[in-house]
Amino acid sequence: MTTTTAQPALRDEPLTIAGRTFRSRLVVGTGKYRSNEEMVRAIEASGAEMVTVAVRRVDLDRTKEEGILYHLDPEKIFLLPNTAGCYTADEAIRYARLARAAGLNDWVKLEVIGDQRTLLPDVSATIEAAKV
């Protein structure tokens, strides 16, 4: 006897976070590209509407053509600052505040690294930073 399992129909429902709606659930980053042009093409091809920006690793001056932010239009792409590369709660808090001061927005992808080799998170430090 063969049993079949009915699969529910997949629906393309938008993702809504804090009152903001995104058609795509894909979030991509800005790192590891050979050039800014390649980054822009990849982001456009992905269809992602939200792009993470490692505040610690990018120049936050949008007027510099060699900088990542110069090439990303915040009217078209939601720029999500992240605290990648931070090893303490204080450091993550500082970079999150820096992102807000630079005009990115009030959202943050909070990351505190606990192990430099594996890049696994420091859960307690991440929770501590989130409380602040």
Short mmCIF file of N, CA, C and O in Angstrom, two decimals:
data_model
loop_
_atom_site.label_atom_id
_atom_site.label_comp_id
_atom_site.label_asym_id
_atom_site.label_seq_id
_atom_site.Cartn_x
_atom_site.Cartn_y
_atom_site.Cartn_z
N MET A 1 0.84 -1.17 0.00
CA MET A 1 0.00 0.00 0.00
C MET A 1 0.89 1.24 0.00
O MET A 1 1.78 1.40 0.81
N THR A 2 0.63 2.15 -0.91
CA THR A 2 1.39 3.39 -1.02
C THR A 2 0.61 4.52 -0.37
O THR A 2 -0.57 4.70 -0.63
N THR A 3 1.30 5.25 0.48
CA THR A 3 0.67 6.38 1.14
C THR A 3 1.24 7.67 0.56
O THR A 3 2.45 7.81 0.40
N THR A 4 0.38 8.57 0.25
CA THR A 4 0.84 9.88 -0.24
C THR A 4 0.50 10.92 0.81
O THR A 4 -0.50 10.81 1.52
N THR A 5 1.36 11.87 0.89
CA THR A 5 1.14 12.95 1.83
C THR A 5 0.83 14.21 1.04
O THR A 5 1.60 14.60 0.16
N ALA A 6 -0.26 14.81 1.33
CA ALA A 6 -0.64 16.05 0.64
C ALA A 6 0.27 17.18 1.12
O ALA A 6 0.48 17.35 2.32
N GLN A 7 0.81 17.90 0.19
CA GLN A 7 1.66 19.04 0.53
C GLN A 7 0.81 20.31 0.48
O GLN A 7 0.08 20.53 -0.48
N PRO A 8 0.91 21.13 1.50
CA PRO A 8 0.15 22.38 1.47
C PRO A 8 0.67 23.28 0.35
O PRO A 8 1.86 23.26 0.03
N ALA A 9 -0.21 24.01 -0.24
CA ALA A 9 0.19 24.93 -1.31
C ALA A 9 1.05 26.04 -0.72
O ALA A 9 0.76 26.59 0.34
N LEU A 10 2.16 26.32 -1.40
CA LEU A 10 3.03 27.40 -0.95
C LEU A 10 2.42 28.73 -1.40
O LEU A 10 1.98 28.87 -2.53
N ARG A 11 2.45 29.69 -0.50
CA ARG A 11 1.91 31.00 -0.82
C ARG A 11 3.02 32.02 -0.68
O ARG A 11 3.85 31.93 0.22
N ASP A 12 3.00 32.97 -1.54
CA ASP A 12 3.96 34.06 -1.49
C ASP A 12 3.38 35.18 -0.62
O ASP A 12 2.87 36.16 -1.12
N GLU A 13 3.46 35.00 0.68
CA GLU A 13 2.94 36.01 1.58
C GLU A 13 4.05 36.98 1.94
O GLU A 13 5.18 36.57 2.17
N PRO A 14 3.72 38.26 2.02
CA PRO A 14 4.74 39.23 2.41
C PRO A 14 5.16 39.03 3.85
O PRO A 14 4.45 38.45 4.66
N LEU A 15 6.36 39.50 4.16
CA LEU A 15 6.90 39.46 5.51
C LEU A 15 6.73 40.84 6.12
O LEU A 15 7.18 41.83 5.53
N THR A 16 6.09 40.92 7.26
CA THR A 16 5.90 42.21 7.93
C THR A 16 6.60 42.18 9.27
O THR A 16 6.37 41.27 10.09
N ILE A 17 7.47 43.15 9.49
CA ILE A 17 8.20 43.30 10.74
C ILE A 17 8.02 44.75 11.20
O ILE A 17 8.33 45.68 10.44
N ALA A 18 7.53 44.92 12.40
CA ALA A 18 7.36 46.26 12.99
C ALA A 18 6.63 47.22 12.05
O ALA A 18 7.00 48.37 11.90
N GLY A 19 5.60 46.69 11.37
CA GLY A 19 4.80 47.53 10.50
C GLY A 19 5.36 47.75 9.11
O GLY A 19 4.72 48.38 8.28
N ARG A 20 6.54 47.23 8.84
CA ARG A 20 7.15 47.37 7.51
C ARG A 20 6.99 46.04 6.77
O ARG A 20 7.33 45.00 7.30
N THR A 21 6.51 46.11 5.53
CA THR A 21 6.25 44.91 4.75
C THR A 21 7.27 44.75 3.64
O THR A 21 7.61 45.70 2.94
N PHE A 22 7.73 43.52 3.49
CA PHE A 22 8.69 43.15 2.45
C PHE A 22 8.06 42.06 1.60
O PHE A 22 7.49 41.10 2.12
N ARG A 23 8.18 42.18 0.29
CA ARG A 23 7.68 41.14 -0.61
C ARG A 23 8.60 39.92 -0.57
O ARG A 23 8.16 38.80 -0.65
N SER A 24 9.89 40.17 -0.45
CA SER A 24 10.86 39.08 -0.42
C SER A 24 11.28 38.79 1.02
O SER A 24 11.49 39.70 1.82
N ARG A 25 11.44 37.52 1.33
CA ARG A 25 11.91 37.11 2.65
C ARG A 25 13.42 36.90 2.65
O ARG A 25 14.01 36.58 3.67
N LEU A 26 14.04 37.07 1.51
CA LEU A 26 15.48 36.88 1.40
C LEU A 26 16.22 38.13 1.90
O LEU A 26 15.89 39.25 1.51
N VAL A 27 17.19 37.91 2.76
CA VAL A 27 18.04 38.98 3.26
C VAL A 27 19.47 38.63 2.81
O VAL A 27 19.94 37.53 3.07
N VAL A 28 20.13 39.56 2.14
CA VAL A 28 21.49 39.32 1.68
C VAL A 28 22.43 40.33 2.32
O VAL A 28 21.99 41.35 2.84
N GLY A 29 23.73 40.03 2.25
CA GLY A 29 24.73 40.91 2.83
C GLY A 29 25.50 41.67 1.77
O GLY A 29 25.31 41.47 0.57
N THR A 30 26.39 42.53 2.24
CA THR A 30 27.18 43.37 1.33
C THR A 30 28.64 42.94 1.29
O THR A 30 29.43 43.53 0.57
N GLY A 31 29.02 41.93 2.04
CA GLY A 31 30.41 41.52 2.10
C GLY A 31 30.79 40.49 1.07
O GLY A 31 29.95 39.85 0.45
N LYS A 32 32.10 40.36 0.86
CA LYS A 32 32.71 39.29 0.05
C LYS A 32 32.56 39.47 -1.46
O LYS A 32 32.78 38.53 -2.21
N TYR A 33 32.18 40.61 -1.92
CA TYR A 33 32.09 40.84 -3.36
C TYR A 33 33.41 41.39 -3.87
O TYR A 33 34.11 42.11 -3.16
N ARG A 34 33.73 41.09 -5.11
CA ARG A 34 34.98 41.58 -5.71
C ARG A 34 34.93 43.08 -5.99
O ARG A 34 35.96 43.75 -6.02
N SER A 35 33.72 43.60 -6.23
CA SER A 35 33.59 45.03 -6.52
C SER A 35 32.20 45.49 -6.09
O SER A 35 31.29 44.68 -5.89
N ASN A 36 32.04 46.80 -5.99
CA ASN A 36 30.73 47.36 -5.65
C ASN A 36 29.73 47.08 -6.76
O ASN A 36 28.55 46.86 -6.50
N GLU A 37 30.19 47.10 -8.00
CA GLU A 37 29.31 46.82 -9.14
C GLU A 37 28.77 45.39 -9.07
O GLU A 37 27.59 45.15 -9.31
N GLU A 38 29.65 44.44 -8.74
CA GLU A 38 29.23 43.05 -8.61
C GLU A 38 28.22 42.91 -7.47
O GLU A 38 27.22 42.19 -7.60
N MET A 39 28.45 43.61 -6.36
CA MET A 39 27.53 43.58 -5.23
C MET A 39 26.15 44.07 -5.65
O MET A 39 25.14 43.41 -5.38
N VAL A 40 26.10 45.20 -6.33
CA VAL A 40 24.81 45.77 -6.75
C VAL A 40 24.09 44.81 -7.70
O VAL A 40 22.89 44.56 -7.54
N ARG A 41 24.80 44.24 -8.66
CA ARG A 41 24.18 43.29 -9.60
C ARG A 41 23.64 42.07 -8.86
O ARG A 41 22.54 41.59 -9.16
N ALA A 42 24.39 41.56 -7.91
CA ALA A 42 23.96 40.37 -7.16
C ALA A 42 22.72 40.68 -6.32
O ALA A 42 21.78 39.88 -6.28
N ILE A 43 22.71 41.82 -5.67
CA ILE A 43 21.55 42.21 -4.86
C ILE A 43 20.33 42.37 -5.74
O ILE A 43 19.25 41.86 -5.43
N GLU A 44 20.48 43.06 -6.85
CA GLU A 44 19.35 43.24 -7.77
C GLU A 44 18.85 41.91 -8.30
O GLU A 44 17.65 41.66 -8.37
N ALA A 45 19.76 41.02 -8.68
CA ALA A 45 19.37 39.72 -9.22
C ALA A 45 18.67 38.85 -8.18
O ALA A 45 17.79 38.06 -8.52
N SER A 46 19.02 39.02 -6.91
CA SER A 46 18.43 38.21 -5.85
C SER A 46 16.98 38.56 -5.57
O SER A 46 16.22 37.73 -5.08
N GLY A 47 16.61 39.79 -5.84
CA GLY A 47 15.26 40.24 -5.52
C GLY A 47 15.09 40.62 -4.06
O GLY A 47 13.99 40.96 -3.63
N ALA A 48 16.16 40.55 -3.29
CA ALA A 48 16.09 40.91 -1.86
C ALA A 48 15.78 42.39 -1.71
O ALA A 48 16.26 43.22 -2.47
N GLU A 49 14.97 42.69 -0.72
CA GLU A 49 14.66 44.09 -0.42
C GLU A 49 15.37 44.57 0.83
O GLU A 49 15.37 45.76 1.12
N MET A 50 15.95 43.64 1.59
CA MET A 50 16.67 43.97 2.81
C MET A 50 18.11 43.48 2.67
O MET A 50 18.36 42.34 2.30
N VAL A 51 19.05 44.38 2.98
CA VAL A 51 20.47 44.08 2.82
C VAL A 51 21.18 44.45 4.11
O VAL A 51 21.03 45.57 4.62
N THR A 52 21.95 43.49 4.65
CA THR A 52 22.69 43.77 5.88
C THR A 52 23.99 44.50 5.56
O THR A 52 24.62 44.27 4.53
N VAL A 53 24.36 45.40 6.45
CA VAL A 53 25.58 46.18 6.31
C VAL A 53 26.36 46.07 7.62
O VAL A 53 25.85 46.47 8.67
N ALA A 54 27.55 45.50 7.56
CA ALA A 54 28.38 45.35 8.75
C ALA A 54 28.97 46.72 9.11
O ALA A 54 29.92 47.18 8.48
N VAL A 55 28.40 47.35 10.09
CA VAL A 55 28.78 48.72 10.46
C VAL A 55 30.26 48.83 10.77
O VAL A 55 30.92 49.80 10.41
N ARG A 56 30.79 47.83 11.40
CA ARG A 56 32.20 47.82 11.79
C ARG A 56 33.14 47.76 10.59
O ARG A 56 34.28 48.18 10.67
N ARG A 57 32.66 47.24 9.47
CA ARG A 57 33.53 46.96 8.33
C ARG A 57 33.34 47.89 7.14
O ARG A 57 34.03 47.72 6.12
N VAL A 58 32.40 48.81 7.20
CA VAL A 58 32.17 49.69 6.05
C VAL A 58 32.38 51.15 6.43
O VAL A 58 32.24 51.53 7.59
N ASP A 59 32.68 51.94 5.43
CA ASP A 59 32.78 53.39 5.59
C ASP A 59 31.34 53.91 5.55
O ASP A 59 30.63 53.70 4.57
N LEU A 60 30.91 54.58 6.59
CA LEU A 60 29.54 55.05 6.68
C LEU A 60 29.30 56.37 5.94
O LEU A 60 28.18 56.86 5.91
N ASP A 61 30.33 56.90 5.29
CA ASP A 61 30.21 58.12 4.51
C ASP A 61 29.65 57.77 3.14
O ASP A 61 30.35 57.20 2.30
N ARG A 62 28.40 58.12 2.90
CA ARG A 62 27.72 57.79 1.64
C ARG A 62 28.21 58.62 0.45
O ARG A 62 27.83 58.34 -0.68
N THR A 63 29.02 59.63 0.69
CA THR A 63 29.47 60.48 -0.41
C THR A 63 30.71 59.94 -1.12
O THR A 63 31.07 60.42 -2.19
N LYS A 64 31.35 58.93 -0.54
CA LYS A 64 32.56 58.38 -1.13
C LYS A 64 32.21 57.27 -2.12
O LYS A 64 31.66 56.24 -1.74
N GLU A 65 32.55 57.48 -3.38
CA GLU A 65 32.18 56.54 -4.44
C GLU A 65 32.74 55.14 -4.23
O GLU A 65 32.14 54.15 -4.62
N GLU A 66 33.90 55.04 -3.56
CA GLU A 66 34.49 53.72 -3.33
C GLU A 66 33.80 52.96 -2.20
O GLU A 66 34.01 51.76 -2.02
N GLY A 67 32.95 53.63 -1.44
CA GLY A 67 32.26 53.00 -0.32
C GLY A 67 31.02 52.24 -0.76
O GLY A 67 30.37 52.56 -1.75
N ILE A 68 30.68 51.23 0.01
CA ILE A 68 29.51 50.40 -0.28
C ILE A 68 28.23 51.22 -0.26
O ILE A 68 27.37 51.08 -1.14
N LEU A 69 28.05 52.06 0.74
CA LEU A 69 26.79 52.79 0.90
C LEU A 69 26.51 53.76 -0.24
O LEU A 69 25.34 54.08 -0.50
N TYR A 70 27.52 54.21 -0.92
CA TYR A 70 27.35 55.11 -2.07
C TYR A 70 26.52 54.42 -3.15
O TYR A 70 25.78 55.06 -3.88
N HIS A 71 26.64 53.11 -3.25
CA HIS A 71 26.03 52.34 -4.33
C HIS A 71 24.67 51.75 -3.98
O HIS A 71 24.03 51.14 -4.85
N LEU A 72 24.23 51.89 -2.75
CA LEU A 72 22.96 51.30 -2.32
C LEU A 72 21.94 52.40 -2.04
O LEU A 72 22.14 53.24 -1.17
N ASP A 73 20.85 52.38 -2.78
CA ASP A 73 19.81 53.39 -2.67
C ASP A 73 18.84 53.00 -1.55
O ASP A 73 18.08 52.04 -1.70
N PRO A 74 18.85 53.72 -0.43
CA PRO A 74 17.96 53.37 0.68
C PRO A 74 16.48 53.56 0.36
O PRO A 74 15.62 53.12 1.11
N GLU A 75 16.18 54.19 -0.77
CA GLU A 75 14.78 54.30 -1.21
C GLU A 75 14.31 53.00 -1.85
O GLU A 75 13.13 52.71 -1.90
N LYS A 76 15.26 52.19 -2.34
CA LYS A 76 14.94 50.93 -3.02
C LYS A 76 15.25 49.71 -2.16
O LYS A 76 14.61 48.67 -2.30
N ILE A 77 16.25 49.82 -1.29
CA ILE A 77 16.71 48.70 -0.49
C ILE A 77 16.73 49.11 0.98
O ILE A 77 17.26 50.16 1.33
N PHE A 78 16.16 48.26 1.83
CA PHE A 78 16.20 48.52 3.26
C PHE A 78 17.57 48.09 3.78
O PHE A 78 17.94 46.92 3.68
N LEU A 79 18.32 49.05 4.28
CA LEU A 79 19.66 48.76 4.79
C LEU A 79 19.57 48.40 6.27
O LEU A 79 19.16 49.21 7.10
N LEU A 80 19.95 47.16 6.56
CA LEU A 80 19.88 46.65 7.93
C LEU A 80 21.29 46.60 8.52
O LEU A 80 22.09 45.74 8.16
N PRO A 81 21.61 47.55 9.39
CA PRO A 81 22.95 47.52 9.99
C PRO A 81 23.10 46.29 10.87
O PRO A 81 22.15 45.85 11.51
N ASN A 82 24.31 45.71 10.85
CA ASN A 82 24.57 44.60 11.76
C ASN A 82 25.88 44.82 12.50
O ASN A 82 26.72 45.60 12.07
N THR A 83 25.99 44.14 13.61
CA THR A 83 27.16 44.30 14.47
C THR A 83 28.16 43.17 14.27
O THR A 83 28.84 42.77 15.20
N ALA A 84 28.26 42.68 13.05
CA ALA A 84 29.22 41.62 12.72
C ALA A 84 30.62 42.06 13.11
O ALA A 84 31.01 43.21 12.91
N GLY A 85 31.37 41.15 13.68
CA GLY A 85 32.75 41.43 14.07
C GLY A 85 32.90 41.96 15.49
O GLY A 85 34.00 42.25 15.92
N CYS A 86 31.80 42.07 16.21
CA CYS A 86 31.86 42.55 17.59
C CYS A 86 31.99 41.36 18.55
O CYS A 86 31.33 40.34 18.38
N TYR A 87 32.85 41.52 19.56
CA TYR A 87 33.14 40.43 20.49
C TYR A 87 32.63 40.68 21.91
O TYR A 87 32.76 39.81 22.77
N THR A 88 32.05 41.86 22.16
CA THR A 88 31.48 42.14 23.48
C THR A 88 30.14 42.86 23.29
O THR A 88 29.88 43.46 22.24
N ALA A 89 29.31 42.80 24.32
CA ALA A 89 28.03 43.51 24.28
C ALA A 89 28.26 45.01 24.12
O ALA A 89 27.58 45.66 23.32
N ASP A 90 29.22 45.55 24.86
CA ASP A 90 29.49 47.00 24.76
C ASP A 90 29.88 47.40 23.35
O ASP A 90 29.45 48.44 22.85
N GLU A 91 30.70 46.59 22.71
CA GLU A 91 31.13 46.89 21.35
C GLU A 91 29.93 46.84 20.38
O GLU A 91 29.76 47.72 19.54
N ALA A 92 29.08 45.84 20.52
CA ALA A 92 27.90 45.72 19.66
C ALA A 92 26.96 46.91 19.86
O ALA A 92 26.43 47.47 18.90
N ILE A 93 26.77 47.32 21.10
CA ILE A 93 25.92 48.47 21.41
C ILE A 93 26.49 49.73 20.77
O ILE A 93 25.77 50.53 20.16
N ARG A 94 27.80 49.91 20.89
CA ARG A 94 28.46 51.08 20.32
C ARG A 94 28.25 51.14 18.79
O ARG A 94 27.91 52.18 18.24
N TYR A 95 28.43 50.01 18.11
CA TYR A 95 28.27 50.00 16.66
C TYR A 95 26.81 50.14 16.23
O TYR A 95 26.52 50.74 15.19
N ALA A 96 25.89 49.62 17.00
CA ALA A 96 24.47 49.82 16.71
C ALA A 96 24.11 51.29 16.81
O ALA A 96 23.40 51.83 15.96
N ARG A 97 24.62 51.95 17.83
CA ARG A 97 24.35 53.38 18.00
C ARG A 97 25.03 54.20 16.89
O ARG A 97 24.47 55.18 16.41
N LEU A 98 26.21 53.78 16.50
CA LEU A 98 26.91 54.45 15.41
C LEU A 98 26.10 54.36 14.11
O LEU A 98 25.97 55.33 13.37
N ALA A 99 25.53 53.20 13.84
CA ALA A 99 24.70 53.02 12.64
C ALA A 99 23.51 53.96 12.66
O ALA A 99 23.19 54.59 11.65
N ARG A 100 22.86 54.07 13.80
CA ARG A 100 21.71 54.97 13.91
C ARG A 100 22.14 56.41 13.71
O ARG A 100 21.50 57.17 12.99
N ALA A 101 23.26 56.79 14.33
CA ALA A 101 23.76 58.16 14.18
C ALA A 101 24.15 58.48 12.74
O ALA A 101 24.04 59.62 12.30
N ALA A 102 24.58 57.45 12.00
CA ALA A 102 24.96 57.63 10.60
C ALA A 102 23.74 57.67 9.68
O ALA A 102 23.88 57.88 8.48
N GLY A 103 22.56 57.47 10.25
CA GLY A 103 21.34 57.59 9.47
C GLY A 103 20.86 56.31 8.81
O GLY A 103 19.99 56.36 7.94
N LEU A 104 21.39 55.17 9.21
CA LEU A 104 20.92 53.92 8.58
C LEU A 104 19.46 53.67 8.96
O LEU A 104 18.60 53.67 8.12
N ASN A 105 19.16 53.41 10.19
CA ASN A 105 17.81 53.33 10.74
C ASN A 105 17.89 52.81 12.17
O ASN A 105 18.97 52.58 12.69
N ASP A 106 16.73 52.58 12.77
CA ASP A 106 16.69 52.13 14.16
C ASP A 106 16.74 50.62 14.31
O ASP A 106 16.76 50.12 15.43
N TRP A 107 16.72 49.89 13.24
CA TRP A 107 16.78 48.44 13.30
C TRP A 107 18.24 48.01 13.38
O TRP A 107 19.14 48.73 12.94
N VAL A 108 18.47 46.81 13.88
CA VAL A 108 19.83 46.26 13.89
C VAL A 108 19.77 44.74 13.90
O VAL A 108 18.90 44.15 14.55
N LYS A 109 20.65 44.14 13.16
CA LYS A 109 20.87 42.69 13.25
C LYS A 109 22.00 42.54 14.26
O LYS A 109 23.15 42.81 13.95
N LEU A 110 21.65 42.14 15.45
CA LEU A 110 22.58 42.13 16.57
C LEU A 110 23.39 40.84 16.58
O LEU A 110 22.83 39.74 16.58
N GLU A 111 24.71 40.98 16.59
CA GLU A 111 25.61 39.83 16.63
C GLU A 111 26.73 40.13 17.62
O GLU A 111 27.34 41.18 17.55
N VAL A 112 26.99 39.18 18.51
CA VAL A 112 28.16 39.24 19.37
C VAL A 112 28.85 37.89 19.24
O VAL A 112 28.25 36.85 19.53
N ILE A 113 30.07 37.89 18.76
CA ILE A 113 30.81 36.66 18.52
C ILE A 113 31.40 36.14 19.84
O ILE A 113 32.00 36.89 20.59
N GLY A 114 31.23 34.84 20.06
CA GLY A 114 31.76 34.22 21.26
C GLY A 114 33.03 33.42 21.02
O GLY A 114 33.83 33.22 21.92
N ASP A 115 33.20 32.95 19.79
CA ASP A 115 34.36 32.11 19.46
C ASP A 115 34.95 32.59 18.15
O ASP A 115 34.30 32.49 17.11
N GLN A 116 36.16 33.09 18.20
CA GLN A 116 36.79 33.68 17.02
C GLN A 116 37.02 32.64 15.91
O GLN A 116 36.95 32.97 14.74
N ARG A 117 37.27 31.40 16.29
CA ARG A 117 37.55 30.37 15.28
C ARG A 117 36.28 29.93 14.56
O ARG A 117 36.23 29.85 13.35
N THR A 118 35.23 29.65 15.31
CA THR A 118 33.99 29.13 14.71
C THR A 118 32.98 30.22 14.40
O THR A 118 32.02 29.99 13.66
N LEU A 119 33.17 31.39 14.99
CA LEU A 119 32.25 32.53 14.87
C LEU A 119 30.88 32.24 15.48
O LEU A 119 29.91 32.94 15.19
N LEU A 120 30.82 31.24 16.36
CA LEU A 120 29.57 30.99 17.07
C LEU A 120 29.27 32.18 17.98
O LEU A 120 30.18 32.83 18.48
N PRO A 121 27.99 32.44 18.22
CA PRO A 121 27.64 33.62 19.01
C PRO A 121 27.89 33.44 20.50
O PRO A 121 27.91 32.33 21.01
N ASP A 122 28.06 34.57 21.16
CA ASP A 122 28.07 34.62 22.62
C ASP A 122 26.64 34.98 23.00
O ASP A 122 26.23 36.16 22.92
N VAL A 123 25.86 33.99 23.35
CA VAL A 123 24.43 34.18 23.58
C VAL A 123 24.16 35.16 24.71
O VAL A 123 23.32 36.05 24.60
N SER A 124 24.86 35.00 25.83
CA SER A 124 24.59 35.88 26.97
C SER A 124 24.95 37.33 26.65
O SER A 124 24.23 38.25 27.03
N ALA A 125 26.06 37.54 25.93
CA ALA A 125 26.43 38.93 25.55
C ALA A 125 25.43 39.50 24.54
O ALA A 125 25.13 40.70 24.58
N THR A 126 24.91 38.67 23.66
CA THR A 126 23.92 39.14 22.69
C THR A 126 22.64 39.55 23.41
O THR A 126 22.05 40.61 23.12
N ILE A 127 22.22 38.76 24.39
CA ILE A 127 21.04 39.09 25.18
C ILE A 127 21.27 40.37 25.96
O ILE A 127 20.41 41.25 26.03
N GLU A 128 22.46 40.49 26.55
CA GLU A 128 22.81 41.71 27.31
C GLU A 128 22.71 42.95 26.40
O GLU A 128 22.15 43.96 26.78
N ALA A 129 23.26 42.85 25.20
CA ALA A 129 23.22 43.96 24.25
C ALA A 129 21.79 44.27 23.82
O ALA A 129 21.40 45.42 23.70
N ALA A 130 20.99 43.22 23.62
CA ALA A 130 19.60 43.41 23.20
C ALA A 130 18.78 44.14 24.28
O ALA A 130 17.91 44.94 23.95
N LYS A 131 19.08 43.88 25.52
CA LYS A 131 18.38 44.56 26.60
C LYS A 131 18.62 46.06 26.58
O LYS A 131 17.72 46.85 26.88
N VAL A 132 19.83 46.46 26.21
CA VAL A 132 20.16 47.89 26.15
C VAL A 132 19.50 48.51 24.95
O VAL A 132 18.96 49.57 24.98
#
